[in-house]
XYZ file of C-alpha atoms in Angstrom:
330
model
C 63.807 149.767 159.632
C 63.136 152.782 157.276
C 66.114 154.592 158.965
C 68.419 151.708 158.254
C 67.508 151.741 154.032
C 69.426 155.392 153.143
C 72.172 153.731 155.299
C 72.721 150.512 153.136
C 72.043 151.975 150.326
C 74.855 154.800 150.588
C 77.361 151.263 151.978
C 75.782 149.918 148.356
C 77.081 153.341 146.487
C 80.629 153.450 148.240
C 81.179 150.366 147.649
C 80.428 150.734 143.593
C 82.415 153.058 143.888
C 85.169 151.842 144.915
C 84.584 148.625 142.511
C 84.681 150.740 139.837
C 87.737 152.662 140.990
C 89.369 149.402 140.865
C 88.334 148.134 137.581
C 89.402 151.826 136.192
C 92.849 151.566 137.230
C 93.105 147.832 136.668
C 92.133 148.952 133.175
C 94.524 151.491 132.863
C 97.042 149.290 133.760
C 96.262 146.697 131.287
C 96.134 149.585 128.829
C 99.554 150.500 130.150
C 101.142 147.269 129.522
C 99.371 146.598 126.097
C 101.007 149.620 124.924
C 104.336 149.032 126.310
C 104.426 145.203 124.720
C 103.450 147.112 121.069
C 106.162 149.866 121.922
C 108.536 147.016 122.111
C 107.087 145.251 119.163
C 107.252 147.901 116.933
C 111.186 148.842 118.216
C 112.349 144.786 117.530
C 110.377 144.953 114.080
C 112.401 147.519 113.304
C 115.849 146.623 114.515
C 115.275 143.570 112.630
C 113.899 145.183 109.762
C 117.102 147.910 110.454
C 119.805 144.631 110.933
C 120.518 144.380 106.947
C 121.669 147.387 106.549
C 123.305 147.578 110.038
C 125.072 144.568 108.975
C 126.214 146.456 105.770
C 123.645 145.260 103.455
C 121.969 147.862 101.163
C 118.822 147.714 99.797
C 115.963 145.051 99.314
C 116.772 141.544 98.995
C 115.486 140.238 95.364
C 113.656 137.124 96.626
C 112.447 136.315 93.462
C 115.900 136.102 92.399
C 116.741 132.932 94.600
C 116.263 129.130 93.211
C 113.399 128.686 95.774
C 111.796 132.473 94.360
C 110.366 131.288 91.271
C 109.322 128.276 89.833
C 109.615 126.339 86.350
C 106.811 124.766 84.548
C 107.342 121.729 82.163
C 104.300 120.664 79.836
C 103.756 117.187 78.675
C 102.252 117.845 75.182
C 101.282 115.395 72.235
C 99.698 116.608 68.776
C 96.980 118.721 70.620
C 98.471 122.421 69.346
C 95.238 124.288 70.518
C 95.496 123.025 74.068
C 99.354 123.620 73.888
C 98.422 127.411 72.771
C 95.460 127.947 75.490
C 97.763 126.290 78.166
C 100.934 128.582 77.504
C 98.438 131.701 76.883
C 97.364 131.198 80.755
C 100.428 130.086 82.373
C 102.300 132.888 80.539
C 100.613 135.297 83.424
C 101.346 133.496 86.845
C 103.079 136.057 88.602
C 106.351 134.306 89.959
C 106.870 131.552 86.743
C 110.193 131.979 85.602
C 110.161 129.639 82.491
C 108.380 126.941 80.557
C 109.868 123.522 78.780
C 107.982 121.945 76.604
C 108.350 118.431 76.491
C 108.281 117.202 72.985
C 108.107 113.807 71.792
C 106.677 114.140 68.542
C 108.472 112.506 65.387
C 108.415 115.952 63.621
C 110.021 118.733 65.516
C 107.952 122.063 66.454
C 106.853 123.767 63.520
C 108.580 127.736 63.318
C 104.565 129.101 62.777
C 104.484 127.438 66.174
C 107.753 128.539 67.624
C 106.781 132.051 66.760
C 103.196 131.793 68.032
C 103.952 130.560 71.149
C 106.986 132.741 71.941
C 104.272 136.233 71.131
C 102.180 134.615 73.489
C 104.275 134.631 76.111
C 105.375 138.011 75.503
C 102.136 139.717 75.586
C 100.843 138.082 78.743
C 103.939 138.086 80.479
C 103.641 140.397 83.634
C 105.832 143.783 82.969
C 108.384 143.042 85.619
C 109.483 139.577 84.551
C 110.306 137.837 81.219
C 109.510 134.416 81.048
C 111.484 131.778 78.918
C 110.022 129.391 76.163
C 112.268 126.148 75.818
C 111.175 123.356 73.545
C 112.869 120.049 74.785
C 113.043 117.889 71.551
C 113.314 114.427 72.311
C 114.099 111.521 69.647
C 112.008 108.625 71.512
C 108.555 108.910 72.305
C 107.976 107.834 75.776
C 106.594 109.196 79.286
C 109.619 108.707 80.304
C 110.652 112.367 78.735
C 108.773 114.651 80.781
C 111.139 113.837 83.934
C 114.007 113.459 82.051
C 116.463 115.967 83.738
C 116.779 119.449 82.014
C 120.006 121.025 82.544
C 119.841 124.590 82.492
C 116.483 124.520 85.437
C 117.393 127.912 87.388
C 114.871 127.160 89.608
C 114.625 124.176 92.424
C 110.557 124.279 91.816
C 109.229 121.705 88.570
C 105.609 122.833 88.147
C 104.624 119.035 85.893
C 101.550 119.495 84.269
C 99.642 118.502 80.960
C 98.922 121.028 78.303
C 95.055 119.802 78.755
C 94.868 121.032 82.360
C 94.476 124.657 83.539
C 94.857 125.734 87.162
C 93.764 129.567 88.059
C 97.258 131.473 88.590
C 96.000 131.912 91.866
C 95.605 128.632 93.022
C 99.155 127.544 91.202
C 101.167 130.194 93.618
C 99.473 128.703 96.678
C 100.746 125.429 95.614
C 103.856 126.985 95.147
C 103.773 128.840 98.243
C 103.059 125.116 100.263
C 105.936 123.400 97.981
C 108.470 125.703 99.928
C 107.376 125.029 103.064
C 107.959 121.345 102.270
C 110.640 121.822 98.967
C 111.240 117.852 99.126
C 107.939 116.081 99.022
C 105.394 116.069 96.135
C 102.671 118.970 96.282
C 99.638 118.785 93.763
C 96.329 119.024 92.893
C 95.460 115.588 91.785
C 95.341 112.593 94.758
C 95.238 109.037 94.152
C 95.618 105.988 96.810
C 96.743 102.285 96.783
C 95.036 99.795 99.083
C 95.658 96.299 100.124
C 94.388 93.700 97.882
C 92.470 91.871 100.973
C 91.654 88.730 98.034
C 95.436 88.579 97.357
C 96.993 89.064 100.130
C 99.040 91.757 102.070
C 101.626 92.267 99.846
C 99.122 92.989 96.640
C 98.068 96.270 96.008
C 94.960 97.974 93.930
C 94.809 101.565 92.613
C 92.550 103.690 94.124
C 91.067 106.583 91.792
C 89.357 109.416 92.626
C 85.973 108.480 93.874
C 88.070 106.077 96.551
C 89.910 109.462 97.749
C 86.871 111.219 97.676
C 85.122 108.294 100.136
C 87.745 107.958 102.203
C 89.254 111.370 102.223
C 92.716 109.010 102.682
C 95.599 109.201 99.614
C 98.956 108.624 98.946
C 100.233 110.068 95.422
C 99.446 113.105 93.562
C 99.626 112.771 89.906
C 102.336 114.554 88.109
C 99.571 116.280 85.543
C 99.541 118.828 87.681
C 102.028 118.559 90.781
C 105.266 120.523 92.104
C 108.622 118.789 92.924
C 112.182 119.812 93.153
C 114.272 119.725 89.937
C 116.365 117.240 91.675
C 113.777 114.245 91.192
C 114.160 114.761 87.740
C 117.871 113.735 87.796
C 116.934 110.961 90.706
C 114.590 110.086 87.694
C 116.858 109.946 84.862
C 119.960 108.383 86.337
C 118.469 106.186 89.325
C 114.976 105.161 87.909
C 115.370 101.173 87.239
C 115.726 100.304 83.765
C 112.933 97.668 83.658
C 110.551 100.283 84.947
C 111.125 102.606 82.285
C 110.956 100.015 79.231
C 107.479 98.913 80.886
C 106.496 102.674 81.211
C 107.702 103.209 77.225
C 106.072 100.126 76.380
C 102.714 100.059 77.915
C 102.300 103.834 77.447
C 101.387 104.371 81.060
C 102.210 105.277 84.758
C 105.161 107.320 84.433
C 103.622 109.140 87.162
C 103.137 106.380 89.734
C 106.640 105.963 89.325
C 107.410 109.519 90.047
C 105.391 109.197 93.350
C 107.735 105.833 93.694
C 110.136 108.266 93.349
C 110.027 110.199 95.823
C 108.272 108.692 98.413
C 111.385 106.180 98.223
C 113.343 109.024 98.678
C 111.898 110.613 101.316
C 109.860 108.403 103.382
C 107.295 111.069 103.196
C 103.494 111.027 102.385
C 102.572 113.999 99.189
C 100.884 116.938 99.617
C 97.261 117.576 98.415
C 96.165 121.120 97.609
C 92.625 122.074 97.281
C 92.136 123.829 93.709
C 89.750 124.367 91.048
C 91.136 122.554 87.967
C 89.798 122.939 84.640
C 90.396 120.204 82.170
C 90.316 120.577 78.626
C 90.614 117.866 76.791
C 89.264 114.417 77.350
C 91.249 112.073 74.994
C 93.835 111.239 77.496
C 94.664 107.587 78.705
C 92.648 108.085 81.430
C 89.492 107.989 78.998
C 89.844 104.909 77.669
C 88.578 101.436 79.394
C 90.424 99.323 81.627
C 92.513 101.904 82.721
C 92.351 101.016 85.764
C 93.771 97.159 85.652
C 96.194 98.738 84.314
C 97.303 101.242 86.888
C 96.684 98.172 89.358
C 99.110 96.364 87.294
C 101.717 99.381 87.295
C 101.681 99.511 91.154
C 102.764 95.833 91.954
C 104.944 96.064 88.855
C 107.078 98.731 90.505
C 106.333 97.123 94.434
C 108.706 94.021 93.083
C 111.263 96.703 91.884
C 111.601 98.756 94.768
C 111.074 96.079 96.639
C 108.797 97.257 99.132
C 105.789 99.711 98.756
C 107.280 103.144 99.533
C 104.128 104.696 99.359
C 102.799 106.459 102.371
C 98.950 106.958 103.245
C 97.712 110.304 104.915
C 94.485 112.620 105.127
C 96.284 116.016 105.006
C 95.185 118.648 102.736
C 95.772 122.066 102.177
C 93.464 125.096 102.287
C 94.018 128.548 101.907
C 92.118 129.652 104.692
C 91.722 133.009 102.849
C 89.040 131.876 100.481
C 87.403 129.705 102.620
C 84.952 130.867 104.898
C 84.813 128.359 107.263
C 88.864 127.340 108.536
């Protein structure tokens, strides 16, 4: 028996041997054809990288230069000229804005002290490389129904809506962006709100859900247009297609112009909104939302405009957008 143990135990050593002779050249091989598949990688990245110019273009293509490159913002504003001032001083910055309108509806028109005010502060915090445009839209009326009336000279597809009482880190607004055109014809924002069945009045009775229902349920089906992105092109649909009843109830009650948007669209599109995680900052607190019964009366908007379409285009869904870069967990 002890002549038998060098035996096996040489058997045990050729036979590692040979094991790891294997594994060597099976590793080698894989090494082989890793580097092969990057060799041909790197050669198609740059044939397709090369195929501009081998197709006879020149240069780099100016993305920011297409409709889809930049985006627009329009401001709702009303009588709060220190918001207005703080909102334009931040937005001013955002790398890839392209212009702001200013949605007035004031029975005075903007003041030249505030013309001139606003337009330095968009020149000094304007990035280097881009120059930003300050438009005032005057309107005669006041009504909600101005902020999505449609503005003619938009060079951009992408409406940025917000309130002058709501800021959004630049940050956060070009990730918004960035989602928008990936999906240029649904609603993208920041703020979520949901409908839900009336149970006590039947199925074809609805009740606005605010936030705290979102929150619960994690389930929504409009983003509010205080802070939302939509193509330019709604705010034609708006202006020319909107029902006239809906409008006078908007200008007369003072409220839901952006449940109508939402309408709007979802009509349109058959399509559920986008909700994008951000950190919003609000500034003011004197809004409609503030004041009681608001919402009855957003409960009243929604079946108000359920007759006029009639149906509810609305669409529920739980989808919401992260960027996976500041989130540690994805």
């Amino acid at each position: 028996m002890r002549g038998s143990l060098p035996i096996s135990r040489r058997l045990v050593y050729k036979l590692r041997q040979v094991g790891n002779g294997t594994l060597g050249s099976a590793k080698i091989k894989v090494l082989i054809l890793v580097c092969i598949a990057l060799t041909i990688l790197a050669i198609s990245n740059r044939n397709r990288d090369g195929s501009s110019s081998f197709m006879g273009w020149t240069g780099d293509v100016d993305r920011s230069s297409s409709p889809r490159g930049r985006y627009s913002i329009v401001m709702n504003t009303w009588k709060r000229y220190d918001l207005l001032k703080k909102s334009i001083s931040h937005y001013a910055s955002c790398p890839r804005l392209d212009s702001v309108h200013i949605v007035w509806s004031e029975p005075d028109p903007p003041s030249d002290l505030l013309k001139r005010y606003l337009n330095h502060v968009v020149l000094l915090n304007s990035r280097k490389d881009q120059l930003v445009e300050l438009v005032f839209d005057v309107n005669k009326e006041d009504s909600l129904n101005n902020r999505f009336k449609e503005i003619k000279d938009l060079k951009m597809d992408a409406v940025f809506s917000i309130d002058d009482d709501v800021i959004f880190p630049c940050s956060s607004v070009e990730f918004a962006f960035t989602v928008w055109q990936s999906a240029p014809d649904t609603m993208v924002g920041y703020v979520p709100r949901m409908h839900w069945v009336d149970q006590k009045k039947g199925n074809d009775k609805y009740k606005y859900g605010g936030w705290w229902s979102v929150w619960w349920t994690g389930t929504y089906s409009m983003v509010l247009s205080k802070a939302a992105f939509f193509h330019k092109k709604y705010l034609k649909l708006y202006t020319d297609e909107m029902p006239a009843t809906i409008k006078e109830y908007i200008t007369k009650n003072r409220n839901c112009e952006d449940i109508a948007m939402s309408f709007l669209v979802a009509n349109a599109t058959s399509s559920p909104p986008i909700w994008v995680k951000g950190k919003i900052f609000e500034a003011g607190s004197t809004g409609i939302s503030s004041l009681g019964g608001h919402g009855e009366r957003r409960t009243e908007c929604v079946n108000k405009f359920v007759d006029e379409f009639g149906r509810m285009p609305l669409l529920p869904t739980n989808m919401k957008a992260v960027d996976s870069r500041n989130s540690w967990f994805w």
